mmCIF file of C-alpha atoms in Angstrom:
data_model
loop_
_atom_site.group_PDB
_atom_site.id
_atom_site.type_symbol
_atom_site.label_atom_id
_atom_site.label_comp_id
_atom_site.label_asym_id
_atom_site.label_seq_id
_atom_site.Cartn_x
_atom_site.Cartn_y
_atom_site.Cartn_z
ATOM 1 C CA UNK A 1 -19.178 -74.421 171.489
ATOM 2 C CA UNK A 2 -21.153 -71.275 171.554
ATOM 3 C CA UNK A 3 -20.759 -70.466 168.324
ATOM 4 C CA UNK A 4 -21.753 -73.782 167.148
ATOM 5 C CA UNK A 5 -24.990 -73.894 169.175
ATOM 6 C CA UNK A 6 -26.169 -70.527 166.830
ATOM 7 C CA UNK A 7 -24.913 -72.139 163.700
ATOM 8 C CA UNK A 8 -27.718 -74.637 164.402
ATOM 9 C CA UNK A 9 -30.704 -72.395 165.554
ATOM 10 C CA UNK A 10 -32.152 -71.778 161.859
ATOM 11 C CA UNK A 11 -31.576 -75.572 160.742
ATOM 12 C CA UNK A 12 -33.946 -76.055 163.824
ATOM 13 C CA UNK A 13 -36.127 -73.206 163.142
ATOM 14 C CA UNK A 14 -36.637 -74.522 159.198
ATOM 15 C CA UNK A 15 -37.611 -77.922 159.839
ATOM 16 C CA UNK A 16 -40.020 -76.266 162.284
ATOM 17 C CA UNK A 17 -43.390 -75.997 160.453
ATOM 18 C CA UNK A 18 -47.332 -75.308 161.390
ATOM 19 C CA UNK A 19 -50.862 -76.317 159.579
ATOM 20 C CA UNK A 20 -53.379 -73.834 160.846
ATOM 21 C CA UNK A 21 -56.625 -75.533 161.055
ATOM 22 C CA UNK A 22 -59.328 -73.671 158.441
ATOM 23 C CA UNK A 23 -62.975 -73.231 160.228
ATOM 24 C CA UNK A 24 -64.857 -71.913 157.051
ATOM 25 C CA UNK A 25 -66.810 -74.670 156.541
ATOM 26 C CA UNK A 26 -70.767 -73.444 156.461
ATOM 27 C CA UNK A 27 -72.469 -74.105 160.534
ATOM 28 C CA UNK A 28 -75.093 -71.566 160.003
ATOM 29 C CA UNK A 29 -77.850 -72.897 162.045
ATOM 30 C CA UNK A 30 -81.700 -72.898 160.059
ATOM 31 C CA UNK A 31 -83.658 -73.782 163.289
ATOM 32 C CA UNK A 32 -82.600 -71.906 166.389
ATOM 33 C CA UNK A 33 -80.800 -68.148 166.808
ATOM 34 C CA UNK A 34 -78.149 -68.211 170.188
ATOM 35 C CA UNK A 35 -77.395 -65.205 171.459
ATOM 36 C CA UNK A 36 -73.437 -66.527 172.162
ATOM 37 C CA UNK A 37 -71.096 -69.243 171.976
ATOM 38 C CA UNK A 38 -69.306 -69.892 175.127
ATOM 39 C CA UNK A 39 -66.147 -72.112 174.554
ATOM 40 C CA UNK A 40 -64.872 -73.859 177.560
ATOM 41 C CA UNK A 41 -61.509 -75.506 177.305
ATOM 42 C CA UNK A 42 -61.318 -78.103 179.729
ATOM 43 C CA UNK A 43 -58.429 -79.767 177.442
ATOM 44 C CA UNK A 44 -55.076 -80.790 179.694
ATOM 45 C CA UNK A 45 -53.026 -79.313 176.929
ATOM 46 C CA UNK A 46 -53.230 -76.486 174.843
ATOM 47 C CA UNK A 47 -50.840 -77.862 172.203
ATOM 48 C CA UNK A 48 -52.603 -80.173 169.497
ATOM 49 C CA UNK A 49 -49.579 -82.148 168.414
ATOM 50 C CA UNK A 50 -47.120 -82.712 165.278
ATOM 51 C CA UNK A 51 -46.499 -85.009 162.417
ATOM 52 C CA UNK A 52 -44.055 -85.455 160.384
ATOM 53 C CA UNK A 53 -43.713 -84.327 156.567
ATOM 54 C CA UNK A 54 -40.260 -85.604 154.733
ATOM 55 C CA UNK A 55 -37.838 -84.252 157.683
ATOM 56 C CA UNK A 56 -40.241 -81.523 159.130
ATOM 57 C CA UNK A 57 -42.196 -81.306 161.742
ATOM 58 C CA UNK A 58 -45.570 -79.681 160.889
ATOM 59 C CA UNK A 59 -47.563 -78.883 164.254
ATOM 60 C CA UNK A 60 -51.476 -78.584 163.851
ATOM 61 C CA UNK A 61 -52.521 -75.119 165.319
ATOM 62 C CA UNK A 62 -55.462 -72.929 165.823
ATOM 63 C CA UNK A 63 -55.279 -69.309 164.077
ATOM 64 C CA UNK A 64 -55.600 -67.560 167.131
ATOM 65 C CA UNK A 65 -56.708 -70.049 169.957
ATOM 66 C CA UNK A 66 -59.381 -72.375 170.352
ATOM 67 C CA UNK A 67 -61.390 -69.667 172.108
ATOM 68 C CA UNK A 68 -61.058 -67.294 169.665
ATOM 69 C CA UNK A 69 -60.993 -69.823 166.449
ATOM 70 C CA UNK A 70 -64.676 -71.387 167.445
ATOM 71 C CA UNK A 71 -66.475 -68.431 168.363
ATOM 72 C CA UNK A 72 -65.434 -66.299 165.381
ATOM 73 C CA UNK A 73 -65.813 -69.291 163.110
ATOM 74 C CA UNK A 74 -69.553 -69.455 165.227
ATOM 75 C CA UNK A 75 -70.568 -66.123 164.755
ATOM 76 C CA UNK A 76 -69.581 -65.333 161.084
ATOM 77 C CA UNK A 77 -72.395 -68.109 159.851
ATOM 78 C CA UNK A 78 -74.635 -67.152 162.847
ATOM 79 C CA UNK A 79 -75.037 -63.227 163.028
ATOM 80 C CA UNK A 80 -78.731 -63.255 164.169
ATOM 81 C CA UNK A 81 -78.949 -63.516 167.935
ATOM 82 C CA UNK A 82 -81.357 -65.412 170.148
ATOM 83 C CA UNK A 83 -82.284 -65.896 173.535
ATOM 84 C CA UNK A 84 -80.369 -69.302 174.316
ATOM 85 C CA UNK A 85 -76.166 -69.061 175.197
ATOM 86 C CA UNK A 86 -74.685 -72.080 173.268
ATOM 87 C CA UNK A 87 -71.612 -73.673 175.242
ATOM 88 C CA UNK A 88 -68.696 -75.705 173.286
ATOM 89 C CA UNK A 89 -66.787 -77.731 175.964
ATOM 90 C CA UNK A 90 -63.454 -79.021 174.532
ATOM 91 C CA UNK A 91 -62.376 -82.007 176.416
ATOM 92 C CA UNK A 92 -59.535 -83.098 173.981
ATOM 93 C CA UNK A 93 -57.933 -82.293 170.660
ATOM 94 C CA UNK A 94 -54.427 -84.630 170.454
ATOM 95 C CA UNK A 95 -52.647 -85.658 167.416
ATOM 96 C CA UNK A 96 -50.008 -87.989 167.487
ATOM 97 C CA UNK A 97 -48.115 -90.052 164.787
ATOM 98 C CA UNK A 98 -47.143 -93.761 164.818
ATOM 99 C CA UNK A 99 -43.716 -94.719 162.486
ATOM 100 C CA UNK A 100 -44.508 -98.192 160.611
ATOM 101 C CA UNK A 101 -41.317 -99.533 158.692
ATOM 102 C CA UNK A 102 -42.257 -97.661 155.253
ATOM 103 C CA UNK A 103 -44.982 -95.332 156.317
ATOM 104 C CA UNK A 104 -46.706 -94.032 159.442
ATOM 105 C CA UNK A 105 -50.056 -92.843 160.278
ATOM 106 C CA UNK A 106 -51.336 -89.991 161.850
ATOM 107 C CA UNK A 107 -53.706 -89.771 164.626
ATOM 108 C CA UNK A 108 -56.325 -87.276 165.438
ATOM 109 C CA UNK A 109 -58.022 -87.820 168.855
ATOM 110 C CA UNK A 110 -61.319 -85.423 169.559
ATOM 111 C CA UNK A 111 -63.561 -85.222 172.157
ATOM 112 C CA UNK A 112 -65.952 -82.442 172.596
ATOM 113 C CA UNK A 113 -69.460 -81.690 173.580
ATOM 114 C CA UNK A 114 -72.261 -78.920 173.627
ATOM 115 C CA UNK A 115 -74.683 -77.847 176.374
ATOM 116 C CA UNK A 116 -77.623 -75.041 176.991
ATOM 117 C CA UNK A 117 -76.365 -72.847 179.790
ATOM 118 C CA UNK A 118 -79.486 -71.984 181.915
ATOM 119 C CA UNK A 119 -80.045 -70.168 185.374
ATOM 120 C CA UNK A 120 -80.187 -74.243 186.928
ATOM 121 C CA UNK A 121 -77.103 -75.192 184.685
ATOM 122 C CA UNK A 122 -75.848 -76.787 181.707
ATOM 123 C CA UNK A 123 -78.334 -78.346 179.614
ATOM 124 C CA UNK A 124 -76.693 -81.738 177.191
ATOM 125 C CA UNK A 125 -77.280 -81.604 173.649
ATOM 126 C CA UNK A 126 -74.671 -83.723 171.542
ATOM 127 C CA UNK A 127 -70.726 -85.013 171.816
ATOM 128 C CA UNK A 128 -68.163 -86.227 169.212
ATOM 129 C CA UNK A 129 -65.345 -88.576 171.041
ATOM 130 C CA UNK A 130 -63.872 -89.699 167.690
ATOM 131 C CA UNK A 131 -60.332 -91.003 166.579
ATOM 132 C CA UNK A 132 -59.714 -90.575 162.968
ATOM 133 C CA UNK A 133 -56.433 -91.965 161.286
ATOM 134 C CA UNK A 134 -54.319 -91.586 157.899
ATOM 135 C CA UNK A 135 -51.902 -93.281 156.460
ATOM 136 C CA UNK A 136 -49.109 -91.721 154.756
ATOM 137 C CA UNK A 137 -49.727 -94.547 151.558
ATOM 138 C CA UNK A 138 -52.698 -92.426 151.087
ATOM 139 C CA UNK A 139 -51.192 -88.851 151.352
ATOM 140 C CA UNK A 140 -48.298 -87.761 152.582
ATOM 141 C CA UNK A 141 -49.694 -84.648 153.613
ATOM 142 C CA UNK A 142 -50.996 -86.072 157.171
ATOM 143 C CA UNK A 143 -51.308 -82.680 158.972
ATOM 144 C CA UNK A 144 -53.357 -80.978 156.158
ATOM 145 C CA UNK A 145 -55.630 -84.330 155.700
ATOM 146 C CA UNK A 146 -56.385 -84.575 159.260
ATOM 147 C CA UNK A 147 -57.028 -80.778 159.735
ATOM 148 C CA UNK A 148 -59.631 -81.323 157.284
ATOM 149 C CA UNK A 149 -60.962 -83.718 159.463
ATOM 150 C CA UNK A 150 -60.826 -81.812 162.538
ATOM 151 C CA UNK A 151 -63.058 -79.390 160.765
ATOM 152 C CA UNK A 152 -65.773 -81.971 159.462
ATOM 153 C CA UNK A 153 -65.980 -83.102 163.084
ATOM 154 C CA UNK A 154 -66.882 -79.684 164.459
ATOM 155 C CA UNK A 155 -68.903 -78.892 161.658
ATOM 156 C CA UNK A 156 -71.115 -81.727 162.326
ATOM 157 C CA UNK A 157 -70.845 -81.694 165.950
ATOM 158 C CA UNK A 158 -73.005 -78.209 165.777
ATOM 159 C CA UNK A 159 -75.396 -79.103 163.117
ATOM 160 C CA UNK A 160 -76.114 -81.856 165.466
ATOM 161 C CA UNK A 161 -76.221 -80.112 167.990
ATOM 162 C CA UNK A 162 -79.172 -77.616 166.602
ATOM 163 C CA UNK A 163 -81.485 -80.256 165.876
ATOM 164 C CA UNK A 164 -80.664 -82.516 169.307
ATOM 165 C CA UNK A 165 -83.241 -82.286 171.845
ATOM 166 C CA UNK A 166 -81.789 -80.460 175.069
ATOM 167 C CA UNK A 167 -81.647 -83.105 178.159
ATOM 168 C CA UNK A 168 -83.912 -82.039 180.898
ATOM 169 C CA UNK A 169 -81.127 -82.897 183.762
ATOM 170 C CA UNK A 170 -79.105 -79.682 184.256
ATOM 171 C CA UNK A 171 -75.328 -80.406 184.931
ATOM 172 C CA UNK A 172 -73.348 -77.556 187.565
ATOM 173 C CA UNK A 173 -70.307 -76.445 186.665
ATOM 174 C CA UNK A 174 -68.626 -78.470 189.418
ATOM 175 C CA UNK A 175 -69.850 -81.433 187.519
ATOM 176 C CA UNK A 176 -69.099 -79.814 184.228
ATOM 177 C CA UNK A 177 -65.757 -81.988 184.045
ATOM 178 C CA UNK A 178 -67.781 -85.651 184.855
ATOM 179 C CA UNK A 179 -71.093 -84.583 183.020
ATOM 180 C CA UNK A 180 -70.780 -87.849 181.068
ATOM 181 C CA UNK A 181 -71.491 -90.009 184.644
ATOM 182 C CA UNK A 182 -73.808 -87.455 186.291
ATOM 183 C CA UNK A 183 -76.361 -87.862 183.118
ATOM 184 C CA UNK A 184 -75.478 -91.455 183.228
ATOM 185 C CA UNK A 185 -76.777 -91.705 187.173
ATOM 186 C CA UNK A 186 -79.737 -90.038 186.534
ATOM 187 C CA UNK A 187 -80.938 -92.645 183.850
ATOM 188 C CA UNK A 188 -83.521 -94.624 184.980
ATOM 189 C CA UNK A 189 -83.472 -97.367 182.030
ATOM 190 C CA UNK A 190 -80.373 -98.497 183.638
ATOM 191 C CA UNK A 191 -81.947 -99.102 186.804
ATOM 192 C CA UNK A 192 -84.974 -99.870 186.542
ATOM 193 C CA UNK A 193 -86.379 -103.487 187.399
ATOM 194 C CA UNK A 194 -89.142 -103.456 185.018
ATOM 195 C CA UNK A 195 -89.250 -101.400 181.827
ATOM 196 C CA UNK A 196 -92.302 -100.152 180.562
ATOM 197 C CA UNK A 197 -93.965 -101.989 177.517
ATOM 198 C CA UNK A 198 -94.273 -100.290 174.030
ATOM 199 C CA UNK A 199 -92.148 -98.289 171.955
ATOM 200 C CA UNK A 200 -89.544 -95.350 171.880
ATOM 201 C CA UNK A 201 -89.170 -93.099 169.377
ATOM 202 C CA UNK A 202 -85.675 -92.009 169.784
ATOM 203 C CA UNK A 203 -83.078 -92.522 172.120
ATOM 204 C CA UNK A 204 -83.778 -89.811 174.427
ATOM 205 C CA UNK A 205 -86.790 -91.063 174.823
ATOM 206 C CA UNK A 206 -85.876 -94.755 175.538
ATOM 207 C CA UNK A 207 -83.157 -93.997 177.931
ATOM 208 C CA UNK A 208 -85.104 -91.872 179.893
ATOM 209 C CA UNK A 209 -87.749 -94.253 179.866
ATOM 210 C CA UNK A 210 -90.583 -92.643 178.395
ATOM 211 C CA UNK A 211 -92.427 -94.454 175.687
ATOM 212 C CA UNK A 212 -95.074 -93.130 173.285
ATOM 213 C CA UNK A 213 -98.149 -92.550 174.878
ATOM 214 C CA UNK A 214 -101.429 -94.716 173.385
ATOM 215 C CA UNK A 215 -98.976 -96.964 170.883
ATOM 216 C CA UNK A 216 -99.852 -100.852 171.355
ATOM 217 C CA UNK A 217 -96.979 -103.481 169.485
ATOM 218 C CA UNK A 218 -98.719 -105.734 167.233
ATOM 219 C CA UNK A 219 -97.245 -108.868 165.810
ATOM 220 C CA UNK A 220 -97.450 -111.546 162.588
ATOM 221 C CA UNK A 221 -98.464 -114.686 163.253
ATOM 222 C CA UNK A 222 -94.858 -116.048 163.849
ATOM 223 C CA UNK A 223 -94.994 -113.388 166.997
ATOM 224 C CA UNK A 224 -92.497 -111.305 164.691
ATOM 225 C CA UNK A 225 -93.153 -107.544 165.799
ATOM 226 C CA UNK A 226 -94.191 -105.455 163.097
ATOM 227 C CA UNK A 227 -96.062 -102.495 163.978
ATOM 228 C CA UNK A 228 -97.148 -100.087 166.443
ATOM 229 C CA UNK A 229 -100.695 -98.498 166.258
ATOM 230 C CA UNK A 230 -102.608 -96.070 167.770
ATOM 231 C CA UNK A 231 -106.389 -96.249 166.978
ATOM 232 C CA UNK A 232 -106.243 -95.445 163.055
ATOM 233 C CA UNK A 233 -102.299 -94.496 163.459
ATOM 234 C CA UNK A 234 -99.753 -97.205 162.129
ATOM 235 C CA UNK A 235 -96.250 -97.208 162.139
ATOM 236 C CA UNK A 236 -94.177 -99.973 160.829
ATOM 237 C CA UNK A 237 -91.956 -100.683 163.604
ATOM 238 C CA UNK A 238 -88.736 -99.531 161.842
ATOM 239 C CA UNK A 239 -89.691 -96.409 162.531
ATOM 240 C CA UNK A 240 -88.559 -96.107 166.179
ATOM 241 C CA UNK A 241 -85.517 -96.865 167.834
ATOM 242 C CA UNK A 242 -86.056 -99.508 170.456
ATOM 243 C CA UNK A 243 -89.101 -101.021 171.950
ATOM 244 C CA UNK A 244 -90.467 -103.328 174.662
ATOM 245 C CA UNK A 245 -92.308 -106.354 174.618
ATOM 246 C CA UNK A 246 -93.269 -109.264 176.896
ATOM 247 C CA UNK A 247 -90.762 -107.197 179.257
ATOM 248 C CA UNK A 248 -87.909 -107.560 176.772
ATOM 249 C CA UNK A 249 -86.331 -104.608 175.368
ATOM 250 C CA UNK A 250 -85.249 -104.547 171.474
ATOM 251 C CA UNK A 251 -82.920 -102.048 168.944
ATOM 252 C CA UNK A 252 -84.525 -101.313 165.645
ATOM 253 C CA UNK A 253 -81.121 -102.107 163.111
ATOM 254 C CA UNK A 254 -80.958 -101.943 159.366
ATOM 255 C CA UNK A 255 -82.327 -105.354 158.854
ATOM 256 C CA UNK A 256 -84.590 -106.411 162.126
ATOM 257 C CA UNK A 257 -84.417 -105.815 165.822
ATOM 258 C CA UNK A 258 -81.992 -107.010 168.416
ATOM 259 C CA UNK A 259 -82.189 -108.037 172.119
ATOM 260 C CA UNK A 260 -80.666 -105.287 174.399
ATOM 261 C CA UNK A 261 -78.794 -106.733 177.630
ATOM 262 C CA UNK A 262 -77.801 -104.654 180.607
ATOM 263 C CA UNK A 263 -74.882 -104.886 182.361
ATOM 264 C CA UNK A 264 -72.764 -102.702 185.001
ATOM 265 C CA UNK A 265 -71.325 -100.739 182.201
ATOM 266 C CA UNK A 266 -75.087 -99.836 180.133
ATOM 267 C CA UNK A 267 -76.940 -101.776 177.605
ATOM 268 C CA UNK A 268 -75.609 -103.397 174.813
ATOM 269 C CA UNK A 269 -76.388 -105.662 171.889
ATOM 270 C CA UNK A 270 -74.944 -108.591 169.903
ATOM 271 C CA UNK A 271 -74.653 -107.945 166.115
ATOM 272 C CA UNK A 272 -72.546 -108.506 163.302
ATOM 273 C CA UNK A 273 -71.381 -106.187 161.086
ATOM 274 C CA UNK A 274 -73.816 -106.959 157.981
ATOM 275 C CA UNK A 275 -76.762 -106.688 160.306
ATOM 276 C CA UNK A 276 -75.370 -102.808 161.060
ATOM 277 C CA UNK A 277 -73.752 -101.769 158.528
ATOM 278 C CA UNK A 278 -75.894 -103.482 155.317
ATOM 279 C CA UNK A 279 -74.519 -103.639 151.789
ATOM 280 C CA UNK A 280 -77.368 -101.525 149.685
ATOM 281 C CA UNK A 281 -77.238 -105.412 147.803
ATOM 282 C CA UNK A 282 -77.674 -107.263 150.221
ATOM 283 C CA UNK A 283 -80.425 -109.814 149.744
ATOM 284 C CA UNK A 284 -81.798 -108.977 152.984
ATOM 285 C CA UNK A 285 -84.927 -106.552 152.631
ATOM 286 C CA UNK A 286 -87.624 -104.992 154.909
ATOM 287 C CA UNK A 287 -90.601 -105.488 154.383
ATOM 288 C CA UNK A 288 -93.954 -104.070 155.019
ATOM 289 C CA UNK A 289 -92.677 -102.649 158.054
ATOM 290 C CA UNK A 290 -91.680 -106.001 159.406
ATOM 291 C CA UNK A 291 -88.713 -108.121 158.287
ATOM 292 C CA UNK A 292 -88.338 -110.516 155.432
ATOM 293 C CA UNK A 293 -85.442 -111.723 153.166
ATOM 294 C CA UNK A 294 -84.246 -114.539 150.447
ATOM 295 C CA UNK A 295 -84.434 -117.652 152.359
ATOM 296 C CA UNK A 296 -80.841 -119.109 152.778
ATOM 297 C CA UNK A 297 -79.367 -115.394 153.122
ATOM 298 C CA UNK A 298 -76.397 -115.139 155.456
ATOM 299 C CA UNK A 299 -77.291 -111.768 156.303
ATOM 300 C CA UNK A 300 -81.186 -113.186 156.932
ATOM 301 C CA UNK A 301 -80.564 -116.281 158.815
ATOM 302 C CA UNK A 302 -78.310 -113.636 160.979
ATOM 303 C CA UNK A 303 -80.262 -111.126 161.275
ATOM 304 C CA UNK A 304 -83.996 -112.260 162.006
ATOM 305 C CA UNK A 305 -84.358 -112.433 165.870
ATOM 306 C CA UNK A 306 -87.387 -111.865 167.655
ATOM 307 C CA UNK A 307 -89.826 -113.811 169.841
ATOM 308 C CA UNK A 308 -90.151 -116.721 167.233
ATOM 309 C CA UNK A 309 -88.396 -119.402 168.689
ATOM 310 C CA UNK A 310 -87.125 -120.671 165.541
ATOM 311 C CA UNK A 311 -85.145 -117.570 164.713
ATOM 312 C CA UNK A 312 -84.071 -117.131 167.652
ATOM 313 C CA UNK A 313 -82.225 -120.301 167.708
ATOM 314 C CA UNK A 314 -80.892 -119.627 164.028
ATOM 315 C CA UNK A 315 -79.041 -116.254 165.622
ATOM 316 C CA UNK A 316 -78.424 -117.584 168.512
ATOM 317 C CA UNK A 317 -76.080 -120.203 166.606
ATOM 318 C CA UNK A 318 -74.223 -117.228 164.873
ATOM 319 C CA UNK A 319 -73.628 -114.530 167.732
ATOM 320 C CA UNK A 320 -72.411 -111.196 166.962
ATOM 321 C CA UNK A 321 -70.271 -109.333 168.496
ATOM 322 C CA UNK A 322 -71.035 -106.818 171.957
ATOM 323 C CA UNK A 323 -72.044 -103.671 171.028
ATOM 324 C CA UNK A 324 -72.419 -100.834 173.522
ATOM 325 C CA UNK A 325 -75.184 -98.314 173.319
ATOM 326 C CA UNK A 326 -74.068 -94.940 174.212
ATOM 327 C CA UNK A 327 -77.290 -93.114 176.234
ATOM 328 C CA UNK A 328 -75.852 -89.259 175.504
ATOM 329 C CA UNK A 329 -75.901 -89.954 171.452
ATOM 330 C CA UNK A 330 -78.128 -93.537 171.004
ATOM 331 C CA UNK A 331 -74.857 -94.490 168.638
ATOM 332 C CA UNK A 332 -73.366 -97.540 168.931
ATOM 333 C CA UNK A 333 -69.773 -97.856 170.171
ATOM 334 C CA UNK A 334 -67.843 -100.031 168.172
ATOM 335 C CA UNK A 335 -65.130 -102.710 169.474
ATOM 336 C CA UNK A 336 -61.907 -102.118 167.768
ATOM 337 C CA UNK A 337 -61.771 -103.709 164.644
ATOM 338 C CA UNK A 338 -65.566 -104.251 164.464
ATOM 339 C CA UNK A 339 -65.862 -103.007 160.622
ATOM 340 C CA UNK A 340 -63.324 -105.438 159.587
ATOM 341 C CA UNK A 341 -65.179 -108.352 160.619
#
């Protein structure tokens, strides 16, 4: 018996294969110098996962360790030092593989997110909580396709990170772990009885309820909103990301604006795919800053909601879908299977 247990120990050691994920991918930062990068790993397990490749099994692993990986990926594109300590927190990095009949498809879960550490805490800048799939129809090298994609979603997490605009609410390090409902609490667009009239740049800005000082919303005569102005300043209303009018709060999409709704979980929207996610030919257009379109477009008769009643009732007849908002990022969060409406 013994013997036969060592006849078997390289078969198991040569099906037994890794994929080392490859940070070179180009995060030098143009805007702001850090003096460090401080990774915390608040993952539950330090192993990424495994996928299958013919009969091995190829497990997805850092060079080194996460730790090690980020920062020397960090400071090889960022040698210049500033005054500010960057922090990576790593809340999960998990791949898995589901076995169809004649394929299968790998599964990369990531969720991570940066901060400021000051003296009063951790400062929010930006978060990724993606889940990227590929099918083994479209390569059969799943491990190497989705450590590619592990990369990309770093990579962009700190470029967005450098040009995100810090959060003023400091998070301890007791409340590191549930930052995501701390920042959430503090949020007074979620609580707030009345919201202030006029319009929001971004959506920092709109969740914390602050809207641009001295702008006034101006409308067509069908009570469309078009514009907001500022003595001789004009911008078309496209140009922001939310507003509010008559007491109602809108989205700025692709093609329009939207109603936002507020309910125990955030805000959210109705929408349809087309109204988020345009075709570059669609028939649907904006124009001069307010929102126009071929009449007897689908995407048109959709998307044109506002306080003219007739529109209203045209949209109203074709509902979207719920859409959350997500206050840390302004992105929306998609319901499963939303794209392939």
């Amino acid at each position: 018996m013994t013997k036969f247990i060592f006849l078997l120990l390289p078969f198991l050691a040569f099906s037994q294969k890794t994929e080392t994920i490859d940070l070179s991918k180009s995060i030098k930062n143009n805007k702001t110098n850090y003096k460090s990068l401080t990774v915390i790993d608040k993952r539950s397990n330090p192993e990424i996962g495994s996928v299958m490749y013919h009969k091995d099994q190829v497990n997805l692993v850092f060079e080194n360790n996460a730790d090690t990986d980020f920062k020397n990926w960090f400071y090889k594109y960022n040698p210049v030092r500033g005054k500010e300590e960057l922090v990576l927190l790593l809340e999960n990095i998990a791949l898995s593989e589901e076995t169809k009949e004649k394929y299968s498809i790998g599964k990369l879960e990531i969720r991570a997110s940066t901060f400021i550490k000051k003296e009063d805490g951790y400062h929010f800048l930006y978060k990724k909580d993606t889940v990227t799939t590929v099918s083994s129809r479209t390569t059969p090298y799943l491990a190497q396709s989705l450590s590619k994609k592990l990369t990309l979603t770093f990579t962009d997490l700190l470029k967005k990170s450098y040009e995100a605009r810090q959060w003023e609410f400091p998070v301890s390090d007791a409340e590191l772990s549930d930052y995501a409902t701390v920042l959430k609490d503090k949020l007074e667009i979620l609580k707030a009885d009345e919201l202030k009239e006029g319009v929001y740049k971004d959506y920092y800005s709109f969740f914390t309820h602050n809207p641009e000082a001295g702008f006034n919303i101006e409308t067509d005569k069908k009570g469309v909103v078009t514009k907001a102005v500022n003595g001789d300043k004009k911008e078309p209303i496209r140009n922001f990301y939310a507003f509010v009018h008559n007491g109602i709060p809108f989205k700025v999409i692709p093609v329009g604006y939207v109603e936002i709704f507020r309910d125990d979980q955030g805000l959210f929207i109705e929408a349809k795919k087309e109204e988020l996610f345009p075709e570059s030919n669609s028939s649907f257009v904006m124009v001069g800053g307010g929102i126009g379109g071929l009449i007897g477009s689908v995407v048109a008769n959709v998307a044109i909601v506002a306080i003219d009643a007739k529109a209203a009732k045209k949209r109203s007849s074709m509902a979207g879908t719920e859409v959350s908002l997500d206050p840390l990022t302004g992105n929306y969060i998609l319901p499963e299977d939303f794209m392939k409406k």
